[in-house]
Each structure stands twice: as C-alpha cells, then as structure tokens.
XYZ file of C-alpha atoms in Angstrom:
573
model
C -31.380 -2.162 14.479
C -27.832 -3.404 15.144
C -24.869 -1.117 14.522
C -21.755 -2.061 12.567
C -18.601 -0.037 13.259
C -17.448 0.011 9.630
C -19.265 -1.234 6.533
C -16.867 -1.742 3.611
C -18.407 -1.790 0.153
C -16.304 -3.741 -2.333
C -14.207 -6.852 -1.648
C -11.224 -6.293 -3.912
C -7.696 -5.953 -2.490
C -8.401 -2.454 -1.094
C -11.539 -3.481 0.791
C -10.022 -6.746 2.024
C -6.851 -5.085 3.365
C -8.984 -2.519 5.204
C -11.271 -5.233 6.585
C -8.305 -7.298 7.842
C -6.718 -4.265 9.480
C -9.938 -3.223 11.233
C -10.868 -6.768 12.279
C -7.535 -7.327 14.019
C -8.153 -4.078 15.937
C -11.366 -5.544 17.301
C -13.691 -3.324 15.256
C -17.085 -4.696 14.269
C -16.535 -4.730 10.508
C -18.620 -6.022 7.618
C -17.638 -6.213 3.968
C -20.123 -6.569 1.108
C -19.714 -7.038 -2.633
C -22.257 -6.844 -5.422
C -20.815 -9.914 -7.170
C -22.738 -13.145 -6.443
C -19.453 -15.104 -6.333
C -15.883 -14.057 -5.577
C -14.669 -12.369 -8.779
C -12.027 -14.408 -10.582
C -10.068 -11.549 -12.055
C -6.312 -11.398 -12.524
C -6.108 -7.839 -13.823
C -3.553 -6.483 -11.371
C -0.269 -8.335 -11.679
C 0.666 -8.105 -8.024
C 1.808 -6.082 -5.017
C 4.779 -3.730 -5.258
C 7.519 -3.547 -2.614
C 5.589 -1.216 -0.278
C 2.412 -3.310 -0.537
C 4.456 -6.406 0.361
C 5.485 -4.634 3.584
C 1.796 -4.016 4.341
C 0.866 -7.623 3.561
C 3.746 -8.690 5.819
C 2.289 -6.577 8.634
C -1.082 -8.292 8.082
C 0.591 -11.706 8.316
C 0.084 -12.909 4.738
C 3.331 -11.982 2.958
C 4.820 -15.469 3.156
C 1.720 -16.965 1.548
C 1.752 -14.296 -1.177
C 5.446 -14.915 -1.881
C 4.842 -18.671 -2.087
C 1.837 -18.300 -4.403
C 3.494 -15.796 -6.733
C 6.751 -15.397 -8.588
C 9.450 -12.778 -8.836
C 9.051 -10.177 -11.611
C 10.306 -11.698 -14.850
C 12.829 -10.485 -17.402
C 11.118 -9.013 -20.475
C 11.820 -10.519 -23.901
C 11.007 -8.026 -26.647
C 10.251 -8.950 -30.273
C 9.955 -7.070 -33.566
C 8.523 -8.624 -36.712
C 8.185 -11.912 -34.799
C 11.883 -12.103 -33.942
C 13.433 -11.554 -30.501
C 15.471 -8.340 -30.505
C 16.218 -7.550 -26.837
C 15.900 -8.859 -23.318
C 15.721 -6.611 -20.267
C 15.485 -7.353 -16.563
C 14.226 -4.087 -14.986
C 15.286 -5.346 -11.542
C 18.806 -6.485 -12.441
C 20.364 -3.510 -10.673
C 18.321 -3.684 -7.465
C 18.765 -5.794 -4.354
C 17.240 -5.951 -0.876
C 18.827 -3.523 1.589
C 18.832 -3.361 5.388
C 16.168 -0.641 5.383
C 14.034 -2.251 2.630
C 14.028 -6.074 2.529
C 11.582 -6.049 -0.395
C 13.254 -4.327 -3.326
C 10.689 -5.445 -5.917
C 7.101 -6.596 -6.133
C 5.616 -10.016 -6.748
C 3.656 -11.451 -9.667
C 0.403 -13.019 -8.463
C -3.079 -13.198 -9.976
C -5.434 -10.739 -8.309
C -7.985 -13.470 -7.590
C -5.310 -15.471 -5.745
C -4.281 -12.468 -3.644
C -7.939 -11.825 -2.810
C -8.352 -15.490 -1.837
C -5.412 -15.219 0.592
C -6.840 -12.033 2.124
C -10.359 -13.529 2.421
C -8.889 -16.508 4.270
C -7.015 -14.178 6.621
C -10.205 -12.189 7.227
C -12.175 -15.372 7.951
C -9.659 -16.068 10.721
C -11.104 -13.006 12.479
C -14.636 -14.365 12.004
C -15.506 -11.994 9.148
C -16.689 -13.230 5.754
C -17.472 -11.310 2.588
C -21.229 -10.905 2.097
C -21.716 -11.569 -1.616
C -24.556 -10.457 -3.853
C -25.184 -7.300 -1.826
C -25.385 -3.996 -3.684
C -25.765 -0.612 -2.012
C -28.656 1.487 -3.336
C -28.849 4.329 -0.808
C -26.857 6.191 1.848
C -28.317 8.576 4.409
C -26.761 10.247 7.417
C -28.561 9.379 10.634
C -29.894 11.899 13.189
C -27.157 14.068 14.626
C -24.648 12.674 12.132
C -23.832 9.791 14.454
C -24.183 6.973 11.911
C -25.019 6.124 8.293
C -28.136 4.273 7.163
C -27.239 2.002 4.235
C -30.015 0.695 1.978
C -29.395 -2.337 -0.209
C -31.069 -3.170 -3.525
C -33.063 -5.905 -1.787
C -34.685 -3.106 0.228
C -33.145 -3.777 3.623
C -31.582 -0.847 5.520
C -28.676 -1.347 7.901
C -26.716 0.991 10.132
C -22.982 1.672 10.396
C -20.857 4.216 12.201
C -18.697 4.592 9.098
C -18.887 3.436 5.471
C -15.931 3.032 3.112
C -16.493 2.765 -0.640
C -13.861 0.427 -2.098
C -16.142 -0.466 -5.003
C -14.031 0.463 -7.990
C -13.963 3.056 -10.735
C -17.734 2.871 -11.243
C -18.304 3.209 -7.481
C -21.941 3.238 -6.407
C -20.887 4.830 -3.117
C -19.183 7.749 -4.879
C -22.159 8.285 -7.154
C -24.624 8.164 -4.256
C -22.558 10.823 -2.478
C -22.569 13.019 -5.587
C -18.777 13.342 -5.473
C -17.239 14.480 -8.745
C -14.807 12.216 -10.619
C -13.079 14.663 -12.890
C -10.580 13.718 -15.542
C -10.426 12.294 -19.029
C -10.734 9.018 -20.898
C -8.314 8.552 -23.793
C -10.548 6.822 -26.330
C -7.587 6.236 -28.669
C -5.471 4.484 -26.009
C -7.156 1.073 -25.948
C -6.012 -2.405 -24.977
C -7.813 -5.760 -24.969
C -7.036 -8.074 -22.079
C -7.843 -11.550 -20.871
C -6.598 -14.729 -19.240
C -5.636 -17.360 -21.805
C -4.225 -20.872 -21.943
C -1.485 -21.637 -24.431
C -0.479 -25.120 -25.505
C 1.948 -26.591 -23.000
C 5.514 -25.607 -23.869
C 4.492 -23.015 -26.458
C 6.534 -20.263 -24.778
C 9.240 -20.011 -22.130
C 7.424 -19.336 -18.840
C 10.465 -17.645 -17.292
C 9.968 -14.561 -19.512
C 7.366 -11.851 -20.079
C 7.046 -11.863 -23.872
C 6.320 -8.551 -25.634
C 5.786 -8.120 -29.360
C 5.710 -4.457 -30.409
C 5.161 -3.805 -34.116
C 4.258 -0.665 -36.006
C 0.683 -1.891 -36.458
C 0.018 -3.208 -32.946
C 1.270 -5.281 -30.032
C 0.793 -8.503 -28.087
C 2.064 -9.101 -24.527
C 2.007 -12.483 -22.788
C 3.031 -12.894 -19.143
C 2.770 -16.301 -17.400
C 0.302 -16.434 -14.517
C 2.034 -17.927 -11.434
C 0.485 -21.045 -9.986
C -0.784 -22.228 -13.373
C 0.864 -24.599 -15.863
C -0.485 -23.097 -19.084
C -2.163 -19.833 -17.985
C -1.025 -16.445 -19.311
C -2.043 -12.813 -19.048
C -2.871 -11.631 -22.581
C -2.753 -7.937 -23.454
C -2.845 -6.548 -26.970
C -3.726 -3.650 -29.169
C -7.292 -4.339 -30.363
C -8.439 -5.465 -33.765
C -10.194 -2.636 -35.595
C -13.059 -2.389 -38.057
C -12.954 -0.703 -41.473
C -13.364 2.725 -39.851
C -10.533 2.138 -37.420
C -12.771 1.623 -34.414
C -11.598 -0.977 -31.865
C -13.448 -4.292 -31.902
C -14.605 -6.025 -28.738
C -12.280 -8.801 -27.553
C -13.094 -12.401 -28.486
C -11.207 -15.688 -28.279
C -10.966 -15.837 -32.065
C -9.795 -12.230 -32.158
C -7.045 -13.107 -29.686
C -6.014 -16.014 -31.940
C -5.806 -13.714 -34.950
C -3.714 -11.187 -32.999
C -1.427 -13.985 -31.798
C -0.905 -15.308 -35.320
C -0.367 -11.816 -36.748
C 2.278 -10.595 -34.291
C 4.010 -13.755 -33.050
C 5.522 -16.871 -34.585
C 2.829 -18.954 -32.874
C -0.206 -20.236 -34.808
C -3.564 -19.038 -33.541
C -4.578 -22.542 -32.462
C -1.837 -22.387 -29.798
C -4.339 -20.349 -27.763
C -6.704 -22.972 -26.356
C -8.823 -20.935 -23.939
C -9.632 -17.263 -23.393
C -11.778 -15.826 -20.604
C -12.212 -12.740 -18.436
C -12.032 -10.731 -21.658
C -12.148 -6.968 -21.288
C -11.327 -3.710 -23.037
C -9.095 -1.270 -21.172
C -9.101 2.436 -21.961
C -6.705 4.839 -20.303
C -8.742 6.684 -17.674
C -7.170 9.440 -15.595
C -9.674 10.617 -12.996
C -9.755 11.550 -9.331
C -12.527 12.210 -6.851
C -12.619 15.847 -5.755
C -12.771 14.670 -2.131
C -12.193 11.347 -0.402
C -14.696 11.889 2.405
C -18.266 13.023 2.922
C -19.096 12.985 6.629
C -18.900 9.403 7.822
C -18.350 7.948 4.341
C -14.902 7.522 2.759
C -13.602 6.511 -0.665
C -10.511 4.376 -1.250
C -8.796 2.693 -4.187
C -10.258 2.972 -7.676
C -13.416 4.531 -6.227
C -11.230 7.555 -5.400
C -8.717 7.570 -8.267
C -7.964 5.793 -11.546
C -4.964 6.284 -13.785
C -2.845 4.779 -16.529
C -1.842 1.153 -16.025
C 1.853 1.977 -16.583
C 3.921 1.111 -13.508
C 1.276 -1.162 -11.977
C 0.198 1.306 -9.273
C -3.592 0.919 -9.364
C -4.152 -1.895 -6.885
C -1.087 -0.840 -4.901
C -2.296 2.705 -4.344
C -5.602 1.274 -3.100
C -3.891 -1.100 -0.660
C -1.896 1.832 0.683
C -5.072 3.955 0.979
C -6.559 1.202 3.142
C -3.493 0.958 5.380
C -3.574 4.715 5.953
C -7.277 4.770 6.828
C -7.520 1.584 8.916
C -5.486 2.659 11.943
C -7.182 6.051 12.068
C -10.664 4.525 12.086
C -9.440 2.029 14.680
C -8.191 4.698 17.095
C -11.334 6.813 16.718
C -13.647 3.811 17.195
C -11.701 2.780 20.300
C -12.207 6.252 21.755
C -8.497 7.062 21.866
C -8.382 9.719 19.154
C -10.828 12.476 18.307
C -12.812 12.289 15.060
C -10.601 15.043 13.615
C -7.879 12.401 13.101
C -10.003 11.098 10.211
C -9.471 14.412 8.382
C -5.849 13.392 7.873
C -6.859 10.512 5.563
C -7.812 12.863 2.733
C -5.089 15.314 3.742
C -2.444 12.619 3.248
C -3.814 10.385 0.507
C -5.342 12.890 -1.938
C -1.949 14.478 -2.776
C -0.469 10.979 -3.164
C -3.244 10.062 -5.604
C -2.710 13.280 -7.568
C 1.007 12.580 -7.830
C 0.285 8.973 -8.872
C -1.912 10.212 -11.716
C 0.949 12.400 -12.921
C 3.563 9.679 -12.479
C 1.613 6.986 -14.336
C 0.712 9.345 -17.174
C 4.413 10.200 -17.548
C 5.397 6.511 -17.462
C 2.754 5.751 -20.112
C 4.164 8.496 -22.311
C 7.676 7.094 -21.843
C 6.481 3.571 -22.668
C 4.614 4.628 -25.825
C 7.765 6.449 -26.906
C 9.991 3.445 -26.108
C 7.973 0.861 -28.053
C 8.267 2.844 -31.257
C 11.857 1.581 -31.433
C 12.841 -2.120 -31.701
C 13.825 -3.362 -28.258
C 11.587 -0.958 -26.365
C 9.095 -2.447 -23.929
C 7.193 -2.208 -20.670
C 10.407 -1.810 -18.687
C 10.155 1.895 -19.573
C 7.267 2.121 -17.091
C 9.329 0.901 -14.132
C 11.295 3.342 -11.971
C 12.216 3.547 -8.303
C 8.997 5.558 -7.839
C 6.882 2.518 -8.736
C 8.120 0.538 -5.695
C 6.008 2.756 -3.414
C 8.846 2.892 -0.867
C 9.360 6.630 -1.327
C 5.773 7.670 -0.602
C 5.493 9.829 2.507
C 3.454 12.609 4.079
C 5.827 15.397 5.059
C 3.091 17.981 4.393
C 0.654 16.326 6.810
C -0.553 17.911 10.038
C 0.608 14.639 11.646
C 4.179 15.546 10.636
C 4.436 19.144 11.816
C 6.313 20.953 14.584
C 4.984 19.066 17.555
C 7.322 20.461 20.175
C 5.042 23.489 20.448
C 1.672 22.259 19.251
C 0.517 19.168 17.314
C -1.057 21.460 14.737
C 1.764 23.966 14.462
C 4.171 24.399 11.581
C 3.648 24.986 7.891
C 4.105 21.358 6.841
C 6.342 22.430 3.992
C 7.921 19.539 2.076
C 10.993 21.785 1.822
C 11.570 21.900 5.579
C 15.144 21.358 6.686
C 16.233 17.719 6.488
C 17.924 16.447 9.607
C 20.926 14.473 8.338
C 22.531 11.403 9.804
C 25.240 12.307 12.265
C 27.692 9.930 10.639
C 27.142 11.721 7.319
C 26.052 8.574 5.509
C 22.495 9.498 4.574
C 19.682 11.902 5.409
C 17.665 10.756 8.400
C 13.952 10.226 7.721
C 11.700 13.199 8.387
C 8.276 13.086 10.045
C 5.852 11.700 7.482
C 8.439 9.519 5.737
C 8.231 5.723 5.628
C 9.965 4.344 8.722
C 13.011 2.346 7.594
C 13.430 -1.304 8.424
C 16.675 -2.621 9.943
C 17.953 -6.100 10.837
C 18.712 -6.561 14.529
C 18.728 -9.153 17.302
C 16.093 -9.760 19.974
C 17.826 -8.698 23.189
C 16.119 -11.461 25.218
C 16.144 -14.509 22.928
C 19.114 -13.681 20.713
C 17.015 -14.502 17.620
C 17.445 -12.463 14.447
C 14.595 -10.040 13.843
C 14.035 -6.633 12.235
C 12.339 -3.378 13.128
C 9.328 -3.936 10.875
C 8.638 -7.087 12.891
C 8.660 -4.912 16.013
C 6.216 -2.515 14.324
C 3.915 -5.323 13.096
C 0.372 -5.281 14.376
C -2.074 -2.497 15.070
C -0.114 -0.332 17.506
C 2.012 2.801 17.546
C 5.668 2.097 18.393
C 8.114 4.306 20.313
C 11.767 3.441 19.732
C 14.372 4.522 22.246
C 18.001 4.958 21.185
C 20.681 5.567 23.827
C 20.744 5.127 27.633
C 18.946 8.401 28.203
C 15.796 7.012 26.503
C 15.126 4.342 29.137
C 13.235 6.528 31.635
C 11.124 8.100 28.888
C 10.185 4.671 27.491
C 9.029 3.606 30.959
C 6.756 6.666 31.160
C 5.344 5.964 27.670
C 4.581 2.374 28.657
C 2.927 3.452 31.899
C 0.775 6.082 30.218
C -0.128 4.456 26.913
C 0.611 0.746 27.183
C -3.103 0.025 27.526
C -3.953 2.250 24.559
C -1.996 0.379 21.914
C 1.419 2.032 22.239
C 4.451 -0.262 22.309
C 7.974 0.635 23.343
C 11.215 -0.805 22.052
C 14.684 -0.045 23.371
C 17.293 -0.195 20.589
C 20.690 -1.015 22.088
C 23.959 -0.349 20.304
C 26.142 -3.441 19.857
C 28.435 -2.767 22.844
C 25.968 -0.927 25.034
C 25.384 -2.142 28.589
C 22.034 -3.988 28.637
C 21.849 -4.544 32.375
C 18.934 -2.144 32.744
C 15.797 -3.835 31.454
C 12.506 -2.043 31.074
C 9.000 -2.700 29.783
C 8.349 -3.548 26.183
C 10.598 -5.023 23.544
C 14.366 -4.637 23.307
C 16.612 -5.258 20.326
C 20.347 -5.029 19.717
C 21.426 -3.031 16.684
C 24.358 -5.422 16.239
C 25.377 -4.170 12.786
C 24.489 -0.496 13.280
C 21.801 -0.488 10.582
C 19.056 0.966 12.830
C 21.247 3.862 13.984
C 22.255 4.558 10.385
C 18.672 4.397 9.101
C 17.278 6.723 11.789
C 20.205 9.129 11.909
C 20.990 8.555 15.552
C 24.261 7.612 17.182
C 22.954 5.907 20.303
C 26.272 5.578 22.089
C 29.974 5.872 21.451
C 30.293 2.100 21.043
C 31.856 1.534 24.469
C 28.636 1.450 26.448
C 29.417 4.667 28.289
C 26.448 6.421 26.697
C 28.197 9.595 25.629
C 26.170 9.723 22.409
C 22.728 11.184 21.806
C 19.597 9.589 23.259
C 16.607 9.800 20.944
C 12.930 8.839 20.902
C 11.292 7.938 17.587
C 7.509 7.577 17.245
C 6.408 5.246 14.446
C 2.756 5.388 13.383
C 0.803 2.137 12.952
C 1.227 2.421 9.163
C 5.059 2.440 9.415
C 5.425 6.177 8.874
C 7.512 8.374 11.116
C 5.489 10.500 13.551
C 8.434 12.370 15.023
C 11.996 12.032 16.236
C 13.093 14.009 19.310
C 15.863 14.066 21.904
C 14.927 11.837 24.818
C 15.064 14.814 27.213
C 12.535 16.791 25.135
C 9.703 16.764 27.659
C 6.950 17.980 25.332
C 7.097 16.502 21.845
C 6.428 12.816 22.464
C 3.612 13.314 25.032
C 1.979 15.887 22.718
C 2.102 13.523 19.764
C 0.831 10.503 21.671
C -1.985 12.551 23.214
C -3.180 13.415 19.734
C -3.319 9.771 18.634
C -4.110 7.978 21.879
C -5.980 10.429 24.038
C -5.320 12.394 27.186
C -5.951 9.651 29.756
C -5.371 10.246 33.457
C -2.247 8.091 33.316
C -1.097 10.088 30.320
C -1.509 13.369 32.185
C 0.575 11.964 35.029
C 3.163 10.776 32.557
C 3.422 14.251 31.066
C 4.329 15.594 34.497
C 6.885 12.820 35.005
C 8.355 13.490 31.532
C 8.848 17.082 32.623
C 10.559 15.887 35.773
C 12.843 13.598 33.779
C 13.909 16.467 31.599
C 14.502 18.703 34.603
C 16.603 16.106 36.417
C 18.673 15.393 33.322
C 19.410 19.039 32.745
C-alpha cells in the first residue's frame, strides 16, 4: 500500500491553501472532497487583508485581485428609501508595513477555482466524490489508515480535516464541538440574478426595517449576479420558512422599491443560523482539524473563511519541516497551541460584532458596517504566548510566554517594535543587485524561514546562517541602510532600505546614516508564515542558532556554525 505524506479532507479554501503550501514544499499531498463536482458556492465574500498576504505568498494574489472587486460602500434604506451611505474603508489606506489595508470581494467558487488551478500546477488535483468513512492509527502510531465509503483503505502519514462545520473527520475522532446554535438568529441566503440595471452595482444595498431585512451585494465577475441575504419569511406560528425563489421575490417586493419579478433567478439557496462552536482540541495524534471543522462563529466581520485560510498557513510549514526531517514532531504541537486561542478570540470578536450590528440596524442608517473594525483585517493576529515566541537566548522552551511581556520599542520612538509571535511587517525597499523596487514580503515569499540582518555587524552572522542552514530552507537577507557601504557582499539576498521603512518597522537603527556602522546590528528571524521568531543583537551567539536548531534541525554544519557564532561574538567583544 502506497503512503501519502498528507491527506487533506475537504477542498474548500482552507484545504486548498494547505494543499498548495504543502505541494510547493515537495510533500506528497492528496486532497479529497465528498462533492461529485466542484461546489459552486459563493457564501464567503472574500479574503481579508491578512489572507491576501497569504494568497500573495502562494502566488495567486494578482489573479484574485483581478477577479474580484474592492469592498463597496454600503447604501442603507428604511421604508424603501435611501437614508445613509457609509464606506467602512474611507479612513484606511495602504501603509509601508501593510500594503493590503482591506480585503477583496470575490465569490468563493471563483477563489477556489484559482487555488485549484494553482494546485494543478504542482501536479495535484482534487479527488472528487470521495468521502471518508473511517480513520485508524497504524501500528506504532506511524501513519493513519483512511477508509472511504467505497470501501477502499489508503494510508497517510498525516490527515487534516478541512471538511466544514459538519466534519466527518471530527466526528470520527470523537472530538467535541461545544457551543450553541441561536435558533432565533436566522438568515436566508442565495445567489440571484436581477434584471440588468435594476440596482447600482457600485453599492452594497441594505434594507433594514422593523419587520425584517434584505441585503444585496453584487457578485464580481458577473453582469447581473448578486448575493442575496434576508430575514426569512415566517409561518403563522412565527417559524422561519425554507428559502425559495418565490419567497425571495416576496421579500424583495416587501422591503425594496423593486417588483418581485426583477429577481429572475435564484440558486444555491440556504438557511443560515448563528452557530458559535469550537472543537475542544485541534489534533488527535496524526490527525488535525482546520477551518470550520475546528470552529464556527457568527458571520459578522467575515472571518469564517479567513480564519480557516490562516489555520492552513500556520499548519503547512510545520508539517513541511517535520516531513522533511528538519524539525521534530513536537513542532506540530504548536499548531493547536497557537491557533486554538485565536479561534476562541474570533468567536468572541464575531459575537460582539454581531451584537453591535443587531443594535445598529434598529436605527435608520445602521448597517453591516458596524461589523467591520481593524480587528477584522486579520493583520493584528499574533502568537506572543506561543512556545515559539519565548526567551530563546537561554532555551527554546524557556519563558512564561506572557502576552504582557515587556515590549521592545523602536529606538527612534516612532512605534513599538514587533515582538516574537507578531506578524512580521512588510516594508518597501530596493533590490541591492538589480535596483528594482521590491518589499520584504517578497523576500519572505515561498516556503522558507528568513533571517534578516540589519547593520554591518550582521554580515558575519548571516554567512554562518547560510552555511549551516542554506540547504534546510533558511534564507538570509542583508538589509542595508540608504547610505551604508555595500562593498561587502555575502550569500543570500540583499535589499536597500532606501526610505527607512524597514528599520522603522522592525525597531532597529542599522547605522548612523553615514555608513560608518555606529548603530546597532540586529538579526531578525521570520517564520515561514510571516510571523516573527525572534529579534536579537547580531553578536548574541546563542539565540539565533537555538531558534534555527528547533525549526531546522541540529545538522553537522549547524553544530559547526554554532561554534563559529560563538567565535564571532568573542572576537567582536
């Protein structure tokens, strides 16, 4: 029986992002889905700012941007008349450390299509019509035997359940999914066509009345397609009725100034109830849960699909390093350690945003903009409590991981520097060799860990990192200040921080601006998922080798490098 490295169950955005990330790492990955055809669902309205950074890393952001549209201003109505217009993003703009300040509207089926095409480029295709019926750990816990409904059993080193809120994988594992369903918080949804020109397609239209609501958002890439969401029709006892095309027409005629016949097609009809539930663990041996299989929450803020994409990006690099033999299996424990608290916080955040939205729509002019805050961009999510973000100068597992640990502030006083566990900021810069404009997230792109070196004193340390870990997926990048002498070239990439944005973002003053190198020299380790591993003075002989050993193994070249690091520090002192 052949062995797959990772079998992914469920080919929605979470499963596809994980499959793409693993495939580009060279893992033998398979992805199955119970649906006989690719699902044509447009439920999620698109990636948020953080998910766009992930899609950029995977090489599909440009296609997603082209296929989608920017978030639209919201036009709010009461008693069929427009009463207010709000653009939730009017006050935001891209910044040097975050080029995506807002998400993108795109139908979920279109995003999945883009990801499937990317995955096919690695020679991996979704296996449709395959439903998992059994999971059993193999002898010695070295693999998982997966049985499908057709009766065939196949073998994988790891299995990841990305199969949604009703996850078969979670149920087969017997993992609890505690929480509550709010039976009184109900919405009917579907994709509809409206007569051409019936509504302005540059607005998200929202009718909120005392006896119900209708919301219509244009679906990008279509001429007459719209997302339809509404409070349901109810029977004589007040119970919600199942959605139908005629029911949608009645709701349209009741709440809007449009006649029901304006709605010419309705499909993908569904009833949404607010579900707030979370798995009590995200791992059982060699089987993991991600996305809706691990957590579901209120739709407010649009974080469902996005939290799943970010689960996948956290798990993919860890599985990749373990499968490649660089990291020990204990690295996989950090997936639940990091993502379960994020999921718990997301449940709280979305429930609060739902409460705020329900409060807002009671007043004329209130709308879905009440659900949108800076928290819903995903850019602030980090893992300061993680064992991968603790006091590594002494021991990779040392420290209390307290989120309240002292924040190292930028030396120029402009902003706090990122702490270990935080998202690694982006910054525009110039390629030191070609002179082309680039940015740090382009340097980070791909499956490797990146070590940035600021200041002349970082050069020798970067050479030792490259010698020890260059073959294990660790890249180095020297970040030169604008006027710093660049005569000394080393291995790896080199960029010029010509506008000082990188130094400002990372809280390091690499030189005094004259090239004499009187400033501080710093090494910054950036994990493959764009989160900060650590930041340390370049003459700290212990922190960086200790951190890289944990992720990339204690190879013979690495042991030699550790000795040379020590020598560097001794000579510099």
